[in-house]
Amino acid sequence: MSATGFRVGGLQPTRTVEAATTQEVTDVIQAAGRERQAIVVCGGGTMLETGNPPDRYDVELRPVMAGIKEFSPDDMTVTVEAGSTLAELNGALADHGQRVALDVPEDDRATIGGIASANAAGGLRYAYGTPRDLILGMTVIDGRARRLVLGGKVVKNVAGYDLARLLSGAYGTLGVITELTLRTHPVAESTQRLVFDFDRVEQADEVRAAIYASGLPLAAFDLEAEHSGNRERWSIAVTVEGSPSEVEHQRSRLAELAGAAPKDAGNGGRELRRPSRYEFAARATVPPDRLLPLASTVSDQLDEESRRFLHGHLGSGILRFRYLGEDAGSAVSTLETVRACCRKEGGSLIVEDRCSQLHGVIDAWGPPPAALPLMKGLKRKFDPANILSPGRFVGGI
Ligand SMILES: Cc1cc2nc3c(=O)[nH]c(=O)nc-3n(C[C@H](O)[C@H](O)[C@H](O)COP(=O)(O)OP(=O)(O)OC[C@H]3O[C@@H](n4cnc5c(N)ncnc54)[C@H](O)[C@@H]3O)c2cc1C
């Protein structure tokens, strides 16, 4: 982020506006609509490169309203302003033994509005779902500068289409989220992160299937790959939560299923990577039982350095990887090869980050879905002047 704001898709905004109230957000959108200026909403900026470069980028809008507006410990719901970071929110809820069960990296930068808008979730998605599953309601200012209150404050509350879920995963193309009501969960009494290593992907896949079939109430069920030289290492990493005896029970049951004792995971700090001329990060999604075969295929496409960033969520069939290389041609062919594998399995691949040299060279979303005309119709309803992140989304929306 430079003095004049976050670059998005290689473009720089002409102005940055910090909006501290819903009314200020409304004013910015009204003015941009009058002047036909394009807005990109920016939270903490940890995932701004997901999507294609915007067609235009005049205003960087930062919703900086922060804080808890309402907390109902008995109903296990919290209403929070969208500019709050996940760390701030869970820090405050922890005093009451509760949390919003989401775990994204850099949670001291990632905002609740950005997490909701990207439907971002880490390993805890296995037990608690993604933001879409935790959002009860939200306040949004759409591209017409209308204030929309979607959903409600209690679990399963309103009749009709669940529009709050529609806005989650829309990446700021339909409206600016200013406030959210979320389900909370108790903070676990005891938590352990356990790792089981395997030299062969087939071995790991057998144990994955056994753990999945065991129905153990795991909090997170992830894949990590740590290959060095010709030695492959596939790791199943799980998080177990509960009372100390429940955690101990799950630990010994998992050791039985894996046929080996687990190792306790370190804190898995961020790994430094060598600068590369060409680089992109992608998220592939396939049916869960096809994840490890896909990971093996992807691993074969990558060099040793890139393989260190291969990780995924076994319960959701999500694989994240990073391509590091010296020529655009192999970057594009790696992407297309993996995308073809995903499509063959009925899945998809999204580019979540890329170096500026690959802007306009690789498409973030892949072939447009059959429902594109319907999606375009929705976009016109929420943002007829096409001022919110124009061109960034699927099919050029
Ligand atoms: C190293 C790394 C690893 C990551 N790993 C994962 C992972 O494993 N799983 C995962 O899901 N995510 C992952 N993320 C992504 C990241 O954690 C989330 O997407 C992040 O939570 C986004 O929050 P943010 O405030 O930084 O949003 P930003 O990056 O600022 O914005 C994200 C998107 O949301 C839109 N947006 C932001 N605020 C609003 C708002 N108030 N209203 C409407 N739209 C808005 C933006 O326009 C943009 O399209 C990773 C990020 C990093 C840096």
Tab-separated table of C-alpha atoms and ligand atoms in Angstrom:
chain	number	residue	atom	x	y	z
A	1	MET	CA	0.000	0.000	0.000
A	2	SER	CA	1.569	3.333	-1.051
A	3	ALA	CA	0.786	6.808	0.310
A	4	THR	CA	-1.987	7.105	-2.194
A	5	GLY	CA	-3.626	3.798	-1.328
A	6	PHE	CA	-3.750	0.130	-2.290
A	7	ARG	CA	-2.758	-0.791	-5.839
A	8	VAL	CA	-5.308	-3.179	-7.302
A	9	GLY	CA	-4.592	-5.064	-10.503
A	10	GLY	CA	-1.649	-2.752	-11.144
A	11	LEU	CA	-3.894	0.335	-10.939
A	12	GLN	CA	-3.596	3.189	-8.443
A	13	PRO	CA	-6.605	5.148	-7.198
A	14	THR	CA	-6.731	8.936	-7.727
A	15	ARG	CA	-8.060	9.373	-4.189
A	16	THR	CA	-8.512	7.439	-0.959
A	17	VAL	CA	-11.481	8.013	1.319
A	18	GLU	CA	-11.761	6.652	4.839
A	19	ALA	CA	-15.448	6.387	5.770
A	20	ALA	CA	-16.177	6.186	9.498
A	21	THR	CA	-19.982	5.956	9.274
A	22	THR	CA	-22.590	4.341	7.054
A	23	GLN	CA	-23.661	7.849	6.021
A	24	GLU	CA	-20.121	8.685	4.893
A	25	VAL	CA	-20.060	5.519	2.782
A	26	THR	CA	-23.404	6.554	1.279
A	27	ASP	CA	-22.055	10.027	0.465
A	28	VAL	CA	-18.963	8.601	-1.267
A	29	ILE	CA	-21.051	6.259	-3.407
A	30	GLN	CA	-23.553	9.026	-4.305
A	31	ALA	CA	-20.702	11.342	-5.388
A	32	ALA	CA	-18.973	8.574	-7.370
A	33	GLY	CA	-22.273	7.744	-9.056
A	34	ARG	CA	-22.761	11.392	-10.104
A	35	GLU	CA	-19.181	11.637	-11.403
A	36	ARG	CA	-19.161	8.114	-12.898
A	37	GLN	CA	-16.085	7.303	-10.807
A	38	ALA	CA	-15.147	3.674	-10.052
A	39	ILE	CA	-14.742	2.567	-6.438
A	40	VAL	CA	-12.783	-0.374	-5.008
A	41	VAL	CA	-13.576	-1.137	-1.359
A	42	CYS	CA	-10.477	-1.956	0.679
A	43	GLY	CA	-10.414	-3.515	4.115
A	44	GLY	CA	-7.045	-4.693	5.422
A	45	GLY	CA	-5.757	-5.336	1.922
A	46	THR	CA	-4.716	-8.927	2.604
A	47	MET	CA	-6.595	-10.276	-0.388
A	48	LEU	CA	-7.141	-7.382	-2.745
A	49	GLU	CA	-5.579	-9.129	-5.710
A	50	THR	CA	-8.324	-11.766	-5.935
A	51	GLY	CA	-10.122	-11.129	-9.199
A	52	ASN	CA	-9.132	-9.470	-12.442
A	53	PRO	CA	-7.760	-5.920	-12.682
A	54	PRO	CA	-10.631	-3.413	-12.499
A	55	ASP	CA	-11.591	-1.647	-15.765
A	56	ARG	CA	-11.328	1.637	-13.834
A	57	TYR	CA	-10.141	2.557	-10.340
A	58	ASP	CA	-10.700	6.143	-9.210
A	59	VAL	CA	-11.629	5.908	-5.524
A	60	GLU	CA	-10.231	3.628	-2.856
A	61	LEU	CA	-12.991	3.448	-0.238
A	62	ARG	CA	-11.934	2.257	3.208
A	63	PRO	CA	-14.762	1.534	5.663
A	64	VAL	CA	-12.952	2.259	8.924
A	65	MET	CA	-15.952	2.088	11.256
A	66	ALA	CA	-14.877	-0.344	14.013
A	67	GLY	CA	-16.204	-1.757	17.269
A	68	ILE	CA	-18.901	-4.039	18.670
A	69	LYS	CA	-22.388	-2.495	18.417
A	70	GLU	CA	-24.316	-5.286	20.140
A	71	PHE	CA	-23.338	-8.553	21.877
A	72	SER	CA	-25.844	-11.096	23.169
A	73	PRO	CA	-23.894	-13.851	24.997
A	74	ASP	CA	-27.056	-15.923	25.593
A	75	ASP	CA	-28.176	-15.786	21.963
A	76	MET	CA	-24.523	-16.210	20.924
A	77	THR	CA	-24.699	-13.366	18.433
A	78	VAL	CA	-22.591	-10.239	17.938
A	79	THR	CA	-23.151	-7.160	15.779
A	80	VAL	CA	-19.870	-5.575	14.700
A	81	GLU	CA	-18.785	-2.724	12.455
A	82	ALA	CA	-17.182	-3.899	9.209
A	83	GLY	CA	-13.848	-2.149	9.694
A	84	SER	CA	-13.041	-4.118	12.837
A	85	THR	CA	-10.241	-6.650	12.454
A	86	LEU	CA	-10.885	-10.283	13.324
A	87	ALA	CA	-8.230	-10.066	16.057
A	88	GLU	CA	-9.920	-7.041	17.662
A	89	LEU	CA	-13.333	-8.725	17.585
A	90	ASN	CA	-12.192	-12.056	18.998
A	91	GLY	CA	-10.008	-10.267	21.531
A	92	ALA	CA	-13.104	-8.521	22.901
A	93	LEU	CA	-15.289	-11.656	22.787
A	94	ALA	CA	-12.643	-13.765	24.536
A	95	ASP	CA	-13.327	-11.821	27.765
A	96	HIS	CA	-16.781	-13.489	27.645
A	97	GLY	CA	-15.463	-16.939	26.680
A	98	GLN	CA	-16.805	-16.573	23.133
A	99	ARG	CA	-15.399	-16.056	19.621
A	100	VAL	CA	-16.349	-15.796	15.959
A	101	ALA	CA	-14.993	-19.153	14.769
A	102	LEU	CA	-13.040	-17.896	11.759
A	103	ASP	CA	-9.266	-18.234	11.301
A	104	VAL	CA	-7.671	-16.288	8.466
A	105	PRO	CA	-3.989	-15.331	8.360
A	106	GLU	CA	-2.972	-11.819	9.335
A	107	ASP	CA	-6.121	-11.476	11.457
A	108	ASP	CA	-4.690	-8.262	12.898
A	109	ARG	CA	-5.077	-6.724	9.421
A	110	ALA	CA	-7.996	-8.658	7.933
A	111	THR	CA	-11.301	-6.848	8.542
A	112	ILE	CA	-14.654	-8.479	9.189
A	113	GLY	CA	-16.067	-6.712	6.132
A	114	GLY	CA	-13.236	-8.021	3.934
A	115	ILE	CA	-13.458	-11.535	5.342
A	116	ALA	CA	-17.214	-11.598	4.756
A	117	SER	CA	-16.909	-10.099	1.288
A	118	ALA	CA	-14.268	-12.684	0.267
A	119	ASN	CA	-16.064	-15.483	2.173
A	120	ALA	CA	-12.614	-16.173	3.568
A	121	ALA	CA	-12.062	-19.032	5.956
A	122	GLY	CA	-9.148	-21.102	7.221
A	123	GLY	CA	-9.113	-24.614	8.686
A	124	LEU	CA	-11.901	-23.957	11.193
A	125	ARG	CA	-14.306	-24.057	8.253
A	126	TYR	CA	-14.402	-27.830	8.832
A	127	ALA	CA	-16.358	-27.535	12.053
A	128	TYR	CA	-17.844	-24.015	11.883
A	129	GLY	CA	-18.262	-23.276	8.171
A	130	THR	CA	-17.343	-20.162	6.237
A	131	PRO	CA	-18.523	-16.587	6.813
A	132	ARG	CA	-21.636	-17.403	4.781
A	133	ASP	CA	-22.588	-19.924	7.466
A	134	LEU	CA	-21.889	-17.549	10.363
A	135	ILE	CA	-23.472	-14.360	8.987
A	136	LEU	CA	-27.000	-13.713	10.279
A	137	GLY	CA	-27.408	-10.242	8.883
A	138	MET	CA	-25.614	-7.241	7.461
A	139	THR	CA	-26.033	-3.593	6.531
A	140	VAL	CA	-24.890	-2.751	3.010
A	141	ILE	CA	-24.766	0.392	0.911
A	142	ASP	CA	-25.256	-0.700	-2.696
A	143	GLY	CA	-24.134	0.956	-5.943
A	144	ARG	CA	-27.314	3.113	-5.932
A	145	ALA	CA	-26.317	4.407	-2.467
A	146	ARG	CA	-29.309	2.585	-0.951
A	147	ARG	CA	-28.977	1.407	2.649
A	148	LEU	CA	-29.994	-2.256	2.677
A	149	VAL	CA	-30.510	-4.200	5.931
A	150	LEU	CA	-30.241	-7.883	4.981
A	151	GLY	CA	-31.057	-10.834	7.240
A	152	GLY	CA	-31.500	-10.188	10.961
A	153	LYS	CA	-30.028	-10.465	14.436
A	154	VAL	CA	-31.042	-13.967	15.453
A	155	VAL	CA	-30.461	-17.429	13.986
A	156	LYS	CA	-32.693	-18.072	10.942
A	157	ASN	CA	-34.933	-15.048	11.118
A	158	VAL	CA	-36.208	-13.754	7.846
A	159	ALA	CA	-38.337	-15.179	5.096
A	160	GLY	CA	-37.327	-14.804	1.457
A	161	TYR	CA	-34.011	-14.935	-0.379
A	162	ASP	CA	-30.934	-14.978	1.855
A	163	LEU	CA	-29.355	-11.863	0.327
A	164	ALA	CA	-26.721	-11.624	3.045
A	165	ARG	CA	-25.231	-14.862	1.750
A	166	LEU	CA	-25.263	-13.389	-1.765
A	167	LEU	CA	-23.070	-10.485	-0.663
A	168	SER	CA	-20.589	-12.877	0.971
A	169	GLY	CA	-18.170	-13.860	-1.762
A	170	ALA	CA	-19.200	-10.943	-4.019
A	171	TYR	CA	-15.880	-9.154	-3.406
A	172	GLY	CA	-17.433	-5.699	-3.044
A	173	THR	CA	-19.047	-5.749	-6.503
A	174	LEU	CA	-22.664	-5.402	-5.266
A	175	GLY	CA	-22.290	-3.173	-2.221
A	176	VAL	CA	-20.178	-1.971	0.690
A	177	ILE	CA	-20.715	-3.881	3.933
A	178	THR	CA	-20.729	-1.505	6.915
A	179	GLU	CA	-22.067	-3.759	9.676
A	180	LEU	CA	-22.457	-7.509	10.310
A	181	THR	CA	-24.310	-9.731	12.761
A	182	LEU	CA	-22.527	-13.046	13.279
A	183	ARG	CA	-23.012	-16.225	15.229
A	184	THR	CA	-20.513	-16.733	18.028
A	185	HIS	CA	-19.192	-19.972	19.512
A	186	PRO	CA	-17.644	-20.759	22.896
A	187	VAL	CA	-13.865	-20.533	23.155
A	188	ALA	CA	-12.621	-24.123	23.440
A	189	GLU	CA	-11.374	-25.232	26.861
A	190	SER	CA	-8.459	-27.079	25.273
A	191	THR	CA	-7.049	-27.083	21.736
A	192	GLN	CA	-4.302	-29.091	20.071
A	193	ARG	CA	-2.931	-28.984	16.502
A	194	LEU	CA	-1.683	-32.436	15.514
A	195	VAL	CA	0.282	-33.417	12.405
A	196	PHE	CA	0.605	-36.869	10.822
A	197	ASP	CA	3.328	-37.214	8.157
A	198	PHE	CA	3.328	-39.593	5.176
A	199	ASP	CA	5.961	-40.251	2.522
A	200	ARG	CA	3.443	-41.298	-0.106
A	201	VAL	CA	0.293	-39.442	-1.165
A	202	GLU	CA	-1.653	-42.701	-1.393
A	203	GLN	CA	-0.908	-43.452	2.288
A	204	ALA	CA	-2.088	-39.978	3.288
A	205	ASP	CA	-5.256	-40.437	1.228
A	206	GLU	CA	-6.094	-43.745	2.933
A	207	VAL	CA	-5.755	-42.159	6.364
A	208	ARG	CA	-7.716	-39.080	5.189
A	209	ALA	CA	-10.598	-41.372	4.232
A	210	ALA	CA	-10.421	-43.246	7.552
A	211	ILE	CA	-10.423	-40.042	9.610
A	212	TYR	CA	-13.271	-38.606	7.509
A	213	ALA	CA	-15.310	-41.796	7.988
A	214	SER	CA	-14.600	-41.839	11.745
A	215	GLY	CA	-16.905	-38.850	12.223
A	216	LEU	CA	-14.529	-37.458	14.853
A	217	PRO	CA	-15.688	-33.886	15.702
A	218	LEU	CA	-12.491	-32.250	14.489
A	219	ALA	CA	-12.289	-28.449	14.433
A	220	ALA	CA	-9.949	-28.362	11.429
A	221	PHE	CA	-8.852	-31.034	8.943
A	222	ASP	CA	-6.076	-29.772	6.685
A	223	LEU	CA	-3.391	-30.814	4.251
A	224	GLU	CA	0.174	-29.523	4.311
A	225	ALA	CA	2.876	-30.620	1.897
A	226	GLU	CA	6.527	-30.225	2.754
A	227	HIS	CA	8.675	-31.674	-0.041
A	228	SER	CA	12.436	-31.260	-0.093
A	229	GLY	CA	14.523	-32.530	-2.958
A	230	ASN	CA	13.098	-35.885	-4.096
A	231	ARG	CA	11.649	-36.622	-0.670
A	232	GLU	CA	7.927	-36.056	-0.537
A	233	ARG	CA	6.142	-35.384	2.720
A	234	TRP	CA	2.376	-35.179	2.842
A	235	SER	CA	0.954	-34.093	6.194
A	236	ILE	CA	-2.538	-34.318	7.572
A	237	ALA	CA	-2.904	-31.531	10.119
A	238	VAL	CA	-5.912	-31.529	12.420
A	239	THR	CA	-7.125	-29.271	15.196
A	240	VAL	CA	-8.933	-30.978	18.073
A	241	GLU	CA	-10.909	-28.982	20.604
A	242	GLY	CA	-12.925	-29.694	23.749
A	243	SER	CA	-12.335	-30.614	27.375
A	244	PRO	CA	-8.874	-32.008	28.100
A	245	SER	CA	-10.288	-35.575	28.213
A	246	GLU	CA	-12.160	-35.090	24.908
A	247	VAL	CA	-8.972	-33.780	23.302
A	248	GLU	CA	-6.988	-36.710	24.676
A	249	HIS	CA	-9.591	-39.159	23.390
A	250	GLN	CA	-9.509	-37.646	19.877
A	251	ARG	CA	-5.702	-37.623	19.921
A	252	SER	CA	-5.437	-41.343	20.705
A	253	ARG	CA	-8.217	-42.234	18.250
A	254	LEU	CA	-6.445	-40.283	15.488
A	255	ALA	CA	-3.137	-42.022	16.288
A	256	GLU	CA	-4.923	-45.366	15.863
A	257	LEU	CA	-6.402	-44.323	12.517
A	258	ALA	CA	-3.066	-42.935	11.287
A	259	GLY	CA	-1.091	-45.884	12.596
A	260	ALA	CA	1.436	-43.472	14.122
A	261	ALA	CA	1.749	-40.945	16.906
A	262	PRO	CA	1.140	-37.353	15.827
A	263	LYS	CA	3.670	-34.587	16.164
A	264	ASP	CA	2.567	-31.361	17.734
A	265	ALA	CA	2.494	-28.595	15.142
A	266	GLY	CA	4.573	-25.490	15.622
A	267	ASN	CA	2.864	-22.210	15.022
A	268	GLY	CA	3.505	-22.599	11.311
A	269	GLY	CA	5.002	-19.083	10.865
A	270	ARG	CA	4.864	-17.441	7.421
A	271	GLU	CA	7.617	-18.750	5.151
A	272	LEU	CA	9.771	-16.375	3.153
A	273	ARG	CA	9.965	-17.058	-0.533
A	274	ARG	CA	12.533	-16.129	-3.135
A	275	PRO	CA	11.514	-13.257	-5.403
A	276	SER	CA	10.440	-14.662	-8.768
A	277	ARG	CA	9.787	-12.982	-12.089
A	278	TYR	CA	6.446	-14.693	-12.403
A	279	GLU	CA	4.217	-15.636	-9.504
A	280	PHE	CA	0.588	-16.377	-8.779
A	281	ALA	CA	-1.376	-17.949	-5.932
A	282	ALA	CA	-4.459	-19.986	-6.626
A	283	ARG	CA	-7.291	-21.773	-4.875
A	284	ALA	CA	-8.525	-25.008	-6.447
A	285	THR	CA	-11.762	-26.684	-5.357
A	286	VAL	CA	-12.667	-30.333	-6.083
A	287	PRO	CA	-14.758	-33.038	-4.341
A	288	PRO	CA	-12.932	-33.804	-1.017
A	289	ASP	CA	-11.995	-37.367	-2.019
A	290	ARG	CA	-10.270	-35.987	-5.147
A	291	LEU	CA	-8.141	-33.444	-3.254
A	292	LEU	CA	-5.017	-35.525	-2.632
A	293	PRO	CA	-4.829	-36.880	-6.216
A	294	LEU	CA	-5.126	-33.254	-7.403
A	295	ALA	CA	-2.469	-32.118	-4.918
A	296	SER	CA	-0.135	-34.780	-6.303
A	297	THR	CA	-0.766	-33.566	-9.866
A	298	VAL	CA	-0.196	-29.945	-8.845
A	299	SER	CA	2.949	-30.869	-6.959
A	300	ASP	CA	4.352	-32.427	-10.138
A	301	GLN	CA	3.782	-29.117	-11.943
A	302	LEU	CA	5.668	-27.037	-9.398
A	303	ASP	CA	9.338	-26.575	-8.617
A	304	GLU	CA	10.762	-27.421	-5.211
A	305	GLU	CA	10.374	-23.904	-3.874
A	306	SER	CA	6.718	-23.569	-4.937
A	307	ARG	CA	5.848	-26.944	-3.441
A	308	ARG	CA	6.474	-25.499	0.017
A	309	PHE	CA	3.262	-23.468	-0.277
A	310	LEU	CA	0.945	-26.337	-1.045
A	311	HIS	CA	-1.772	-26.595	1.580
A	312	GLY	CA	-5.463	-27.259	1.738
A	313	HIS	CA	-8.647	-28.086	3.598
A	314	LEU	CA	-9.422	-31.823	3.360
A	315	GLY	CA	-13.060	-31.542	4.449
A	316	SER	CA	-13.915	-28.938	1.783
A	317	GLY	CA	-11.724	-30.158	-1.114
A	318	ILE	CA	-9.818	-26.829	-1.218
A	319	LEU	CA	-6.173	-26.690	-2.309
A	320	ARG	CA	-4.060	-23.543	-2.214
A	321	PHE	CA	-0.787	-23.352	-4.071
A	322	ARG	CA	1.667	-20.740	-5.265
A	323	TYR	CA	3.502	-20.830	-8.600
A	324	LEU	CA	6.991	-19.289	-8.614
A	325	GLY	CA	8.830	-19.245	-11.940
A	326	GLU	CA	10.917	-17.360	-14.445
A	327	ASP	CA	8.691	-17.378	-17.531
A	328	ALA	CA	5.119	-16.368	-18.264
A	329	GLY	CA	4.587	-19.338	-20.602
A	330	SER	CA	5.032	-21.964	-17.886
A	331	ALA	CA	2.976	-19.870	-15.463
A	332	VAL	CA	0.071	-19.897	-17.925
A	333	SER	CA	0.473	-23.600	-18.777
A	334	THR	CA	0.661	-24.564	-15.086
A	335	LEU	CA	-2.533	-22.623	-14.418
A	336	GLU	CA	-4.364	-24.069	-17.420
A	337	THR	CA	-3.230	-27.630	-16.604
A	338	VAL	CA	-4.453	-27.438	-13.029
A	339	ARG	CA	-7.654	-25.622	-14.061
A	340	ALA	CA	-8.389	-28.428	-16.561
A	341	CYS	CA	-7.837	-31.037	-13.812
A	342	CYS	CA	-10.278	-29.204	-11.545
A	343	ARG	CA	-12.935	-28.915	-14.256
A	344	LYS	CA	-12.591	-32.639	-15.027
A	345	GLU	CA	-13.441	-33.292	-11.367
A	346	GLY	CA	-16.390	-30.897	-11.529
A	347	GLY	CA	-14.425	-28.268	-9.615
A	348	SER	CA	-12.931	-24.825	-10.244
A	349	LEU	CA	-9.773	-22.772	-9.823
A	350	ILE	CA	-9.534	-19.107	-8.784
A	351	VAL	CA	-6.420	-16.923	-8.889
A	352	GLU	CA	-6.130	-15.196	-5.496
A	353	ASP	CA	-2.922	-13.255	-6.060
A	354	ARG	CA	-0.495	-12.578	-8.917
A	355	CYS	CA	2.497	-10.457	-9.814
A	356	SER	CA	1.855	-7.402	-11.995
A	357	GLN	CA	3.508	-9.075	-15.031
A	358	LEU	CA	0.627	-11.549	-15.111
A	359	HIS	CA	-2.138	-8.941	-15.097
A	360	GLY	CA	-4.088	-9.371	-18.334
A	361	VAL	CA	-2.195	-12.628	-19.022
A	362	ILE	CA	-4.125	-15.019	-16.760
A	363	ASP	CA	-7.845	-14.899	-15.971
A	364	ALA	CA	-8.712	-15.100	-12.286
A	365	TRP	CA	-12.004	-16.948	-12.625
A	366	GLY	CA	-11.772	-19.227	-15.679
A	367	PRO	CA	-14.667	-19.899	-18.057
A	368	PRO	CA	-17.838	-17.990	-17.042
A	369	PRO	CA	-20.589	-20.055	-15.359
A	370	ALA	CA	-23.833	-20.844	-17.170
A	371	ALA	CA	-25.685	-18.547	-14.781
A	372	LEU	CA	-23.661	-15.506	-15.898
A	373	PRO	CA	-26.659	-13.686	-17.459
A	374	LEU	CA	-28.507	-13.995	-14.115
A	375	MET	CA	-25.437	-12.704	-12.275
A	376	LYS	CA	-25.175	-9.756	-14.659
A	377	GLY	CA	-28.855	-9.043	-13.994
A	378	LEU	CA	-28.183	-8.970	-10.248
A	379	LYS	CA	-25.209	-6.634	-10.756
A	380	ARG	CA	-27.426	-4.222	-12.713
A	381	LYS	CA	-29.977	-4.253	-9.861
A	382	PHE	CA	-27.415	-3.451	-7.152
A	383	ASP	CA	-25.033	-1.283	-9.200
A	384	PRO	CA	-26.640	0.001	-12.450
A	385	ALA	CA	-23.873	2.584	-13.030
A	386	ASN	CA	-21.260	-0.184	-12.677
A	387	ILE	CA	-19.108	1.844	-10.244
A	388	LEU	CA	-18.261	-0.911	-7.702
A	389	SER	CA	-15.100	-2.808	-8.721
A	390	PRO	CA	-16.074	-2.771	-12.431
A	391	GLY	CA	-14.679	-5.711	-14.427
A	392	ARG	CA	-13.056	-7.504	-11.491
A	393	PHE	CA	-15.521	-10.361	-11.105
A	394	VAL	CA	-16.520	-13.485	-13.005
A	395	GLY	CA	-17.274	-12.989	-16.695
A	396	GLY	CA	-16.082	-9.372	-16.570
A	397	ILE	CA	-18.789	-8.257	-14.107
B	1	LIG	C1	-0.820	-15.111	3.230
B	1	LIG	C2	-2.303	-15.136	3.180
B	1	LIG	C3	-2.932	-16.317	3.249
B	1	LIG	C4	-4.313	-16.355	3.180
B	1	LIG	N1	-4.905	-17.546	3.324
B	1	LIG	C5	-6.232	-17.583	3.290
B	1	LIG	C6	-6.894	-18.820	3.488
B	1	LIG	O1	-6.288	-19.841	3.731
B	1	LIG	N2	-8.233	-18.830	3.392
B	1	LIG	C7	-8.922	-17.698	3.076
B	1	LIG	O2	-10.122	-17.779	2.902
B	1	LIG	N3	-8.336	-16.483	2.976
B	1	LIG	C8	-7.009	-16.442	3.066
B	1	LIG	N4	-6.397	-15.245	2.944
B	1	LIG	C9	-7.188	-14.076	2.672
B	1	LIG	C10	-7.538	-13.231	3.726
B	1	LIG	O3	-7.337	-13.681	4.942
B	1	LIG	C11	-8.966	-12.762	3.626
B	1	LIG	O4	-9.534	-12.698	2.455
B	1	LIG	C12	-9.125	-11.486	4.319
B	1	LIG	O5	-9.740	-11.894	5.310
B	1	LIG	C13	-9.703	-10.325	3.687
B	1	LIG	O6	-9.839	-9.282	4.615
B	1	LIG	P1	-9.273	-7.854	4.296
B	1	LIG	O7	-9.912	-6.894	5.235
B	1	LIG	O8	-7.816	-7.867	4.222
B	1	LIG	O9	-9.938	-7.613	2.869
B	1	LIG	P2	-9.291	-6.985	1.589
B	1	LIG	O10	-8.159	-7.802	1.143
B	1	LIG	O11	-9.057	-5.537	1.783
B	1	LIG	O12	-10.523	-7.184	0.585
B	1	LIG	C14	-10.913	-8.467	0.187
B	1	LIG	C15	-12.089	-8.309	-0.780
B	1	LIG	O13	-13.226	-7.845	-0.080
B	1	LIG	C16	-13.674	-6.563	-0.577
B	1	LIG	N5	-14.047	-5.773	0.612
B	1	LIG	C17	-13.232	-5.396	1.628
B	1	LIG	N6	-13.942	-4.756	2.578
B	1	LIG	C18	-15.250	-4.739	2.149
B	1	LIG	C19	-16.488	-4.215	2.672
B	1	LIG	N7	-16.547	-3.588	3.847
B	1	LIG	N8	-17.623	-4.367	1.944
B	1	LIG	C20	-17.604	-5.015	0.742
B	1	LIG	N9	-16.471	-5.534	0.197
B	1	LIG	C21	-15.314	-5.393	0.887
B	1	LIG	C22	-12.507	-5.996	-1.365
B	1	LIG	O14	-12.932	-5.151	-2.402
B	1	LIG	C23	-11.839	-7.279	-1.877
B	1	LIG	O15	-12.481	-7.719	-3.048
B	1	LIG	C24	-5.043	-15.166	3.010
B	1	LIG	C25	-4.400	-13.944	2.941
B	1	LIG	C26	-3.037	-13.933	3.045
B	1	LIG	C27	-2.339	-12.615	2.982
